[in-house]
Amino acid sequence: MALHTLVSDQRLNAVLGWGMTGIIALAAIESYLMDAFLWGCLAVLIVSIIALPSAVTGRPAAMVPWPIPFVAAVAVVLRTFEFYPDITGYVAIGTIALLLVVELDVYTRVELSRRFAVVFATMTTMSLQAFWIVAQYYSDQWLGTRFLVSQTELQWDIVYVTAVGVALGILAEWYLDRFEPVGSFERPPSG
């Protein structure tokens, strides 16, 4: 009964989701204070994507299932304090893709099969990683950072983020198959 309440109560989902979003926002501020401008921008992007359904609908309870902001918060906070920065960075990028796919599936009329959603989330993760690589390159050029050390490391980054994207997609498929996301778009029965 407690598990059902934890995943299906819209009010509790909103409280937990907004709590995680607040933690990510604080991590963004901390990143800026630690002169990690690029990571701060990434955290702000995550906060913006999480808040998008609420901003569009005007309802604070319109929130993706709280475990997704939780994963994002853990990744961003650990990355902010440089605890396994590569892995947590991959998880943060993968979480952005997962947020976009879940919001597309839950809050719009777009219908994604669960398997397609996993593939789409993985491909979106890879695309976001490509943009992230470009951002890191320009950060290295303009801000004097040292994100991109070698081409080999860059190529392994793409492999690792793809693996993380697949893992997050499979985890999301498992979650969405077992629990109906709160506030999801009501679709007419197929028949």
Coordinates of N, CA and C in Angstrom, one line a residue:
M1 N 0.8 -1.2 0.0 CA 0.0 0.0 0.0 C 0.9 1.3 0.0
A2 N 1.9 1.2 0.8 CA 2.8 2.4 0.8 C 3.5 2.7 -0.5
L3 N 3.9 1.6 -1.2 CA 4.5 1.8 -2.5 C 3.5 2.4 -3.5
H4 N 2.2 1.9 -3.5 CA 1.2 2.4 -4.4 C 1.0 3.9 -4.1
T5 N 0.9 4.3 -2.8 CA 0.8 5.7 -2.5 C 2.0 6.5 -3.0
L6 N 3.2 6.0 -2.8 CA 4.4 6.7 -3.2 C 4.4 7.0 -4.7
V7 N 3.9 6.1 -5.5 CA 4.0 6.3 -7.0 C 2.7 6.8 -7.6
S8 N 1.6 6.8 -6.9 CA 0.4 7.2 -7.6 C -0.3 8.4 -7.0
D9 N 0.1 8.9 -5.9 CA -0.5 10.1 -5.3 C 0.1 11.3 -6.0
Q10 N -0.8 12.1 -6.7 CA -0.3 13.2 -7.4 C 0.3 14.3 -6.6
R11 N -0.3 14.5 -5.4 CA 0.3 15.6 -4.5 C 1.6 15.2 -4.0
L12 N 1.8 13.9 -3.5 CA 3.1 13.5 -3.0 C 4.1 13.5 -4.2
N13 N 3.7 13.1 -5.4 CA 4.6 13.1 -6.5 C 5.1 14.6 -6.8
A14 N 4.2 15.5 -6.7 CA 4.6 16.9 -6.9 C 5.5 17.4 -5.8
V15 N 5.2 17.1 -4.6 CA 6.1 17.5 -3.5 C 7.5 16.9 -3.6
L16 N 7.6 15.6 -3.9 CA 8.9 15.0 -4.1 C 9.6 15.5 -5.3
G17 N 8.9 15.7 -6.4 CA 9.4 16.2 -7.6 C 10.0 17.6 -7.5
W18 N 9.2 18.5 -6.9 CA 9.7 19.8 -6.7 C 10.8 19.9 -5.7
G19 N 10.8 19.0 -4.7 CA 11.9 19.0 -3.8 C 13.2 18.6 -4.5
M20 N 13.1 17.6 -5.3 CA 14.3 17.2 -6.1 C 14.7 18.3 -7.1
T21 N 13.8 19.0 -7.6 CA 14.1 20.2 -8.5 C 14.8 21.3 -7.8
G22 N 14.3 21.5 -6.5 CA 15.0 22.5 -5.7 C 16.5 22.1 -5.4
I23 N 16.7 20.9 -5.2 CA 18.0 20.4 -4.9 C 18.9 20.6 -6.1
I24 N 18.4 20.3 -7.3 CA 19.1 20.5 -8.6 C 19.4 22.0 -8.7
A25 N 18.5 22.9 -8.4 CA 18.7 24.3 -8.5 C 19.8 24.8 -7.6
L26 N 19.8 24.2 -6.4 CA 20.9 24.6 -5.4 C 22.2 24.1 -5.9
A27 N 22.2 22.9 -6.5 CA 23.5 22.4 -7.1 C 24.0 23.3 -8.3
A28 N 23.0 23.8 -9.0 CA 23.4 24.8 -10.1 C 24.1 26.0 -9.5
I29 N 23.5 26.5 -8.4 CA 24.1 27.7 -7.8 C 25.5 27.4 -7.3
E30 N 25.6 26.2 -6.7 CA 26.9 25.8 -6.2 C 27.9 25.6 -7.3
S31 N 27.5 25.1 -8.4 CA 28.4 25.0 -9.6 C 28.9 26.3 -10.1
Y32 N 28.0 27.3 -10.1 CA 28.4 28.7 -10.5 C 29.4 29.2 -9.5
L33 N 29.1 29.0 -8.2 CA 30.0 29.5 -7.2 C 31.4 28.8 -7.2
M34 N 31.4 27.6 -7.7 CA 32.7 26.9 -7.8 C 33.3 27.1 -9.2
D35 N 32.8 28.1 -10.0 CA 33.3 28.4 -11.3 C 33.2 27.2 -12.3
A36 N 32.2 26.4 -12.1 CA 31.9 25.3 -13.0 C 30.6 25.8 -13.8
F37 N 30.9 26.8 -14.6 CA 29.8 27.5 -15.4 C 29.0 26.5 -16.2
L38 N 29.7 25.6 -17.0 CA 29.0 24.7 -17.9 C 28.1 23.7 -17.1
W39 N 28.6 23.2 -16.0 CA 27.8 22.3 -15.2 C 26.6 23.0 -14.6
G40 N 26.8 24.2 -14.2 CA 25.7 25.0 -13.7 C 24.6 25.2 -14.8
C41 N 25.0 25.5 -16.0 CA 24.1 25.6 -17.1 C 23.3 24.3 -17.4
L42 N 24.0 23.2 -17.3 CA 23.4 21.9 -17.4 C 22.3 21.7 -16.4
A43 N 22.6 22.0 -15.1 CA 21.7 21.9 -14.0 C 20.5 22.8 -14.2
V44 N 20.7 24.0 -14.7 CA 19.6 24.9 -15.0 C 18.7 24.3 -16.1
L45 N 19.3 23.7 -17.1 CA 18.5 23.1 -18.2 C 17.7 22.0 -17.6
I46 N 18.2 21.2 -16.7 CA 17.4 20.1 -16.2 C 16.2 20.6 -15.4
V47 N 16.5 21.7 -14.6 CA 15.4 22.3 -13.8 C 14.3 22.8 -14.8
S48 N 14.7 23.4 -15.8 CA 13.8 24.0 -16.8 C 12.9 22.9 -17.5
I49 N 13.6 21.8 -17.8 CA 12.8 20.7 -18.4 C 11.9 20.0 -17.4
I50 N 12.3 19.9 -16.2 CA 11.4 19.3 -15.2 C 10.2 20.2 -15.0
A51 N 10.4 21.5 -14.9 CA 9.3 22.5 -14.7 C 8.4 22.8 -15.9
L52 N 8.8 22.3 -17.1 CA 8.1 22.6 -18.3 C 6.6 22.2 -18.2
P53 N 6.2 21.0 -17.8 CA 4.8 20.6 -17.8 C 4.0 21.6 -16.8
S54 N 4.6 21.9 -15.7 CA 3.9 22.8 -14.8 C 3.7 24.2 -15.4
A55 N 4.7 24.7 -16.1 CA 4.7 26.0 -16.7 C 3.7 26.0 -17.8
V56 N 3.6 25.0 -18.6 CA 2.6 24.9 -19.8 C 1.2 24.8 -19.3
T57 N 1.0 23.9 -18.3 CA -0.4 23.6 -17.8 C -0.9 24.6 -16.8
G58 N 0.1 25.3 -16.1 CA -0.3 26.2 -15.0 C -0.7 25.5 -13.7
R59 N -0.4 24.2 -13.7 CA -0.6 23.4 -12.5 C 0.7 22.9 -11.9
P60 N 1.0 23.3 -10.6 CA 2.2 22.8 -10.0 C 2.3 21.3 -9.9
A61 N 1.1 20.6 -9.8 CA 1.1 19.2 -9.7 C 1.5 18.5 -11.0
A62 N 1.5 19.2 -12.1 CA 1.9 18.5 -13.4 C 3.4 18.3 -13.3
M63 N 3.8 17.1 -13.0 CA 5.2 16.8 -12.8 C 5.5 15.4 -13.3
V64 N 6.6 15.2 -13.9 CA 7.0 13.8 -14.3 C 7.1 13.0 -13.0
P65 N 7.0 11.6 -13.1 CA 7.2 10.8 -11.9 C 8.4 11.1 -11.2
W66 N 8.3 11.3 -9.9 CA 9.4 11.8 -9.0 C 10.7 11.0 -9.1
P67 N 10.7 9.7 -9.4 CA 12.0 9.0 -9.5 C 12.9 9.6 -10.6
I68 N 12.4 10.2 -11.6 CA 13.2 10.8 -12.7 C 13.9 12.0 -12.1
P69 N 13.2 13.0 -11.5 CA 14.0 14.1 -10.9 C 14.9 13.6 -9.8
F70 N 14.6 12.5 -9.1 CA 15.5 12.0 -8.1 C 16.8 11.6 -8.7
V71 N 16.7 10.8 -9.8 CA 17.9 10.3 -10.5 C 18.7 11.6 -10.9
A72 N 18.0 12.6 -11.5 CA 18.7 13.8 -12.0 C 19.4 14.5 -10.8
A73 N 18.7 14.6 -9.7 CA 19.2 15.3 -8.5 C 20.5 14.6 -8.0
V74 N 20.4 13.3 -7.9 CA 21.6 12.5 -7.4 C 22.8 12.7 -8.4
A75 N 22.5 12.6 -9.7 CA 23.6 12.8 -10.7 C 24.2 14.2 -10.6
V76 N 23.3 15.2 -10.5 CA 23.8 16.6 -10.5 C 24.6 16.9 -9.2
V77 N 24.0 16.5 -8.1 CA 24.7 16.8 -6.8 C 26.1 16.1 -6.8
L78 N 26.1 14.8 -7.1 CA 27.4 14.1 -7.1 C 28.4 14.7 -8.1
R79 N 27.9 15.1 -9.2 CA 28.8 15.7 -10.2 C 29.3 17.1 -9.7
T80 N 28.4 17.8 -9.0 CA 28.8 19.1 -8.5 C 30.0 19.0 -7.5
F81 N 30.0 17.9 -6.7 CA 31.0 17.7 -5.8 C 32.1 16.7 -6.3
E82 N 32.1 16.5 -7.6 CA 33.1 15.8 -8.3 C 33.3 14.3 -7.8
F83 N 32.2 13.7 -7.5 CA 32.2 12.3 -7.1 C 31.9 11.5 -8.3
Y84 N 32.8 10.8 -8.8 CA 32.7 10.1 -10.1 C 32.2 11.0 -11.2
P85 N 32.9 12.1 -11.5 CA 32.3 13.1 -12.4 C 31.9 12.6 -13.8
D86 N 32.7 11.7 -14.3 CA 32.3 11.2 -15.6 C 31.0 10.4 -15.6
I87 N 30.9 9.5 -14.7 CA 29.7 8.7 -14.7 C 28.5 9.5 -14.3
T88 N 28.6 10.4 -13.3 CA 27.5 11.2 -13.0 C 27.1 12.2 -14.1
G89 N 28.1 12.6 -14.8 CA 27.8 13.5 -16.0 C 27.0 12.7 -17.1
Y90 N 27.4 11.5 -17.3 CA 26.6 10.7 -18.3 C 25.2 10.5 -17.8
V91 N 25.0 10.2 -16.5 CA 23.7 10.0 -16.0 C 22.9 11.3 -16.1
A92 N 23.5 12.5 -15.9 CA 22.8 13.7 -16.0 C 22.3 13.9 -17.4
I93 N 23.2 13.7 -18.4 CA 22.8 13.8 -19.8 C 21.7 12.8 -20.2
G94 N 21.9 11.6 -19.7 CA 20.8 10.6 -20.0 C 19.5 10.9 -19.3
T95 N 19.5 11.6 -18.2 CA 18.3 12.0 -17.5 C 17.6 13.0 -18.3
I96 N 18.3 14.0 -18.9 CA 17.7 15.0 -19.7 C 16.9 14.3 -20.8
A97 N 17.5 13.4 -21.5 CA 16.8 12.7 -22.6 C 15.6 11.9 -22.1
L98 N 15.8 11.3 -20.9 CA 14.6 10.5 -20.4 C 13.5 11.5 -20.0
L99 N 13.8 12.6 -19.4 CA 12.8 13.6 -19.1 C 12.0 14.0 -20.3
L100 N 12.7 14.3 -21.4 CA 12.1 14.7 -22.6 C 11.2 13.7 -23.2
V101 N 11.6 12.4 -23.2 CA 10.8 11.3 -23.7 C 9.6 11.1 -22.8
V102 N 9.8 11.1 -21.5 CA 8.6 10.9 -20.6 C 7.6 12.0 -20.7
E103 N 8.1 13.2 -20.8 CA 7.2 14.4 -20.9 C 6.4 14.3 -22.2
L104 N 7.1 13.9 -23.3 CA 6.4 13.7 -24.6 C 5.4 12.7 -24.5
D105 N 5.7 11.6 -23.8 CA 4.7 10.5 -23.8 C 3.6 10.8 -22.8
V106 N 3.9 11.4 -21.7 CA 2.9 11.5 -20.6 C 2.0 12.8 -20.8
Y107 N 2.6 13.9 -21.3 CA 1.8 15.1 -21.4 C 1.4 15.6 -22.8
T108 N 1.6 14.7 -23.8 CA 1.1 15.1 -25.1 C 0.3 13.9 -25.7
R109 N -0.3 14.1 -26.8 CA -1.0 13.1 -27.5 C -0.1 12.1 -28.2
V110 N 1.2 12.3 -28.2 CA 2.1 11.4 -28.9 C 2.1 10.1 -28.1
E111 N 1.9 9.0 -28.8 CA 1.9 7.7 -28.2 C 3.2 7.0 -28.6
L112 N 4.0 6.6 -27.7 CA 5.3 5.9 -27.9 C 5.2 4.5 -27.3
S113 N 5.5 3.5 -28.1 CA 5.5 2.2 -27.5 C 6.7 2.2 -26.6
R114 N 6.7 1.4 -25.6 CA 7.7 1.4 -24.6 C 9.1 1.0 -25.2
R115 N 9.1 0.1 -26.1 CA 10.4 -0.2 -26.7 C 11.0 0.9 -27.6
F116 N 10.1 1.5 -28.3 CA 10.5 2.7 -29.1 C 11.0 3.8 -28.2
A117 N 10.3 4.0 -27.0 CA 10.7 5.0 -26.1 C 12.1 4.8 -25.6
V118 N 12.5 3.5 -25.4 CA 13.9 3.2 -24.9 C 14.9 3.6 -26.0
V119 N 14.6 3.2 -27.3 CA 15.5 3.5 -28.4 C 15.5 5.0 -28.6
F120 N 14.4 5.7 -28.5 CA 14.3 7.1 -28.7 C 15.1 7.9 -27.6
A121 N 15.0 7.4 -26.4 CA 15.7 8.0 -25.2 C 17.2 7.8 -25.4
T122 N 17.6 6.6 -25.9 CA 19.0 6.4 -26.1 C 19.6 7.2 -27.2
M123 N 18.8 7.4 -28.3 CA 19.3 8.2 -29.4 C 19.3 9.7 -29.0
T124 N 18.3 10.1 -28.2 CA 18.3 11.5 -27.7 C 19.5 11.7 -26.8
T125 N 19.8 10.7 -26.0 CA 21.0 10.8 -25.1 C 22.3 11.0 -25.9
M126 N 22.4 10.2 -27.0 CA 23.6 10.3 -27.8 C 23.7 11.7 -28.5
S127 N 22.5 12.2 -28.9 CA 22.5 13.5 -29.6 C 22.8 14.6 -28.5
L128 N 22.3 14.5 -27.3 CA 22.6 15.5 -26.3 C 24.1 15.4 -26.0
Q129 N 24.7 14.2 -25.9 CA 26.1 14.1 -25.7 C 26.9 14.8 -26.8
A130 N 26.5 14.7 -28.0 CA 27.2 15.4 -29.1 C 27.2 16.9 -28.9
F131 N 26.0 17.5 -28.5 CA 25.9 18.9 -28.2 C 26.8 19.2 -26.9
W132 N 26.8 18.3 -26.0 CA 27.6 18.5 -24.8 C 29.1 18.5 -25.1
I133 N 29.5 17.7 -26.1 CA 30.9 17.7 -26.5 C 31.3 19.0 -27.2
V134 N 30.4 19.5 -28.0 CA 30.6 20.8 -28.6 C 30.8 21.9 -27.5
A135 N 29.9 21.9 -26.5 CA 29.9 22.8 -25.4 C 31.2 22.7 -24.7
Q136 N 31.7 21.5 -24.4 CA 32.9 21.3 -23.7 C 34.1 21.8 -24.6
Y137 N 34.1 21.6 -25.8 CA 35.1 22.1 -26.7 C 35.2 23.6 -26.6
Y138 N 34.1 24.3 -26.7 CA 34.1 25.8 -26.7 C 34.5 26.3 -25.3
S139 N 34.1 25.5 -24.3 CA 34.5 25.9 -22.9 C 36.0 25.8 -22.8
D140 N 36.6 24.7 -23.3 CA 38.0 24.6 -23.3 C 38.7 25.8 -24.0
Q141 N 38.1 26.2 -25.2 CA 38.7 27.3 -26.0 C 38.5 28.6 -25.3
W142 N 37.3 28.9 -24.8 CA 37.0 30.2 -24.3 C 37.2 30.4 -22.8
L143 N 37.0 29.4 -22.1 CA 37.1 29.5 -20.6 C 38.3 28.9 -20.0
G144 N 39.1 28.2 -20.8 CA 40.4 27.6 -20.4 C 40.2 26.4 -19.6
T145 N 39.0 25.7 -19.7 CA 38.8 24.4 -19.0 C 39.6 23.3 -19.7
R146 N 39.6 22.1 -19.1 CA 40.3 21.0 -19.8 C 39.3 19.8 -19.8
F147 N 38.2 20.0 -20.4 CA 37.2 18.9 -20.5 C 37.7 17.8 -21.4
L148 N 38.1 18.2 -22.6 CA 38.5 17.3 -23.7 C 40.0 17.1 -23.7
V149 N 40.5 16.0 -23.2 CA 41.9 15.8 -23.1 C 42.4 15.1 -24.3
S150 N 41.7 14.1 -24.8 CA 42.1 13.4 -26.0 C 40.9 12.9 -26.8
Q151 N 41.2 12.6 -28.1 CA 40.1 12.1 -29.0 C 39.7 10.7 -28.5
T152 N 40.6 9.9 -28.0 CA 40.2 8.6 -27.5 C 39.2 8.7 -26.3
E153 N 39.5 9.6 -25.4 CA 38.6 9.8 -24.3 C 37.3 10.3 -24.7
L154 N 37.3 11.1 -25.7 CA 36.0 11.7 -26.3 C 35.2 10.5 -26.9
Q155 N 35.8 9.6 -27.6 CA 35.1 8.5 -28.2 C 34.6 7.5 -27.1
W156 N 35.3 7.3 -26.1 CA 34.8 6.5 -25.0 C 33.7 7.1 -24.3
D157 N 33.7 8.4 -24.2 CA 32.6 9.2 -23.6 C 31.3 8.8 -24.3
I158 N 31.4 8.8 -25.6 CA 30.2 8.5 -26.4 C 29.7 7.1 -26.2
V159 N 30.6 6.2 -26.1 CA 30.2 4.8 -25.8 C 29.6 4.7 -24.4
Y160 N 30.2 5.3 -23.4 CA 29.7 5.2 -22.0 C 28.3 5.9 -21.9
V161 N 28.1 7.0 -22.5 CA 26.8 7.7 -22.4 C 25.8 6.9 -23.1
T162 N 26.1 6.2 -24.2 CA 25.1 5.4 -24.9 C 24.7 4.2 -24.0
A163 N 25.7 3.6 -23.3 CA 25.3 2.5 -22.3 C 24.4 3.1 -21.2
V164 N 24.7 4.2 -20.7 CA 23.9 4.8 -19.7 C 22.5 5.1 -20.2
G165 N 22.4 5.6 -21.4 CA 21.1 5.9 -22.0 C 20.3 4.7 -22.2
V166 N 20.9 3.6 -22.6 CA 20.2 2.3 -22.7 C 19.7 1.9 -21.3
A167 N 20.6 1.9 -20.4 CA 20.2 1.5 -19.0 C 19.1 2.3 -18.4
L168 N 19.1 3.7 -18.6 CA 18.1 4.5 -18.1 C 16.8 4.3 -18.8
G169 N 16.9 4.0 -20.2 CA 15.7 3.7 -20.9 C 15.0 2.5 -20.5
I170 N 15.8 1.4 -20.2 CA 15.2 0.2 -19.8 C 14.6 0.3 -18.4
L171 N 15.2 1.1 -17.5 CA 14.7 1.3 -16.2 C 13.4 2.1 -16.3
A172 N 13.3 3.1 -17.2 CA 12.1 3.8 -17.4 C 11.0 3.0 -17.9
E173 N 11.3 2.1 -18.9 CA 10.3 1.2 -19.4 C 9.8 0.3 -18.3
W174 N 10.6 -0.2 -17.5 CA 10.2 -1.1 -16.4 C 9.2 -0.3 -15.5
Y175 N 9.6 0.9 -15.1 CA 8.8 1.7 -14.2 C 7.5 2.1 -14.8
L176 N 7.5 2.5 -16.1 CA 6.2 2.9 -16.7 C 5.3 1.8 -17.0
D177 N 5.8 0.6 -17.2 CA 5.0 -0.6 -17.4 C 4.3 -1.0 -16.1
R178 N 4.9 -0.7 -15.0 CA 4.3 -1.2 -13.7 C 3.4 -0.1 -13.0
F179 N 3.7 1.1 -13.3 CA 3.0 2.2 -12.7 C 2.5 3.2 -13.7
E180 N 1.3 3.6 -13.6 CA 0.7 4.7 -14.4 C 1.2 6.0 -13.9
P181 N 2.0 6.8 -14.7 CA 2.5 8.0 -14.2 C 1.3 9.0 -13.8
V182 N 1.5 9.6 -12.6 CA 0.4 10.5 -12.2 C 0.3 11.7 -13.2
G183 N -0.9 12.1 -13.4 CA -1.1 13.2 -14.3 C -0.9 12.9 -15.8
S184 N -0.8 11.6 -16.1 CA -0.6 11.3 -17.5 C -1.8 11.6 -18.4
F185 N -1.6 11.8 -19.6 CA -2.6 12.2 -20.6 C -3.6 11.0 -20.7
E186 N -4.9 11.3 -20.5 CA -5.9 10.3 -20.6 C -6.1 10.0 -22.1
R187 N -5.9 8.7 -22.5 CA -6.1 8.3 -23.9 C -7.3 7.4 -23.9
P188 N -8.1 7.6 -25.0 CA -9.3 6.7 -25.1 C -8.8 5.2 -25.2
P189 N -9.6 4.3 -24.8 CA -9.2 2.9 -24.9 C -9.1 2.5 -26.3
S190 N -8.1 1.7 -26.6 CA -7.9 1.3 -28.0 C -8.9 0.1 -28.3
G191 N -9.4 0.1 -29.5 CA -10.4 -0.9 -29.7 C -10.8 -0.9 -31.1

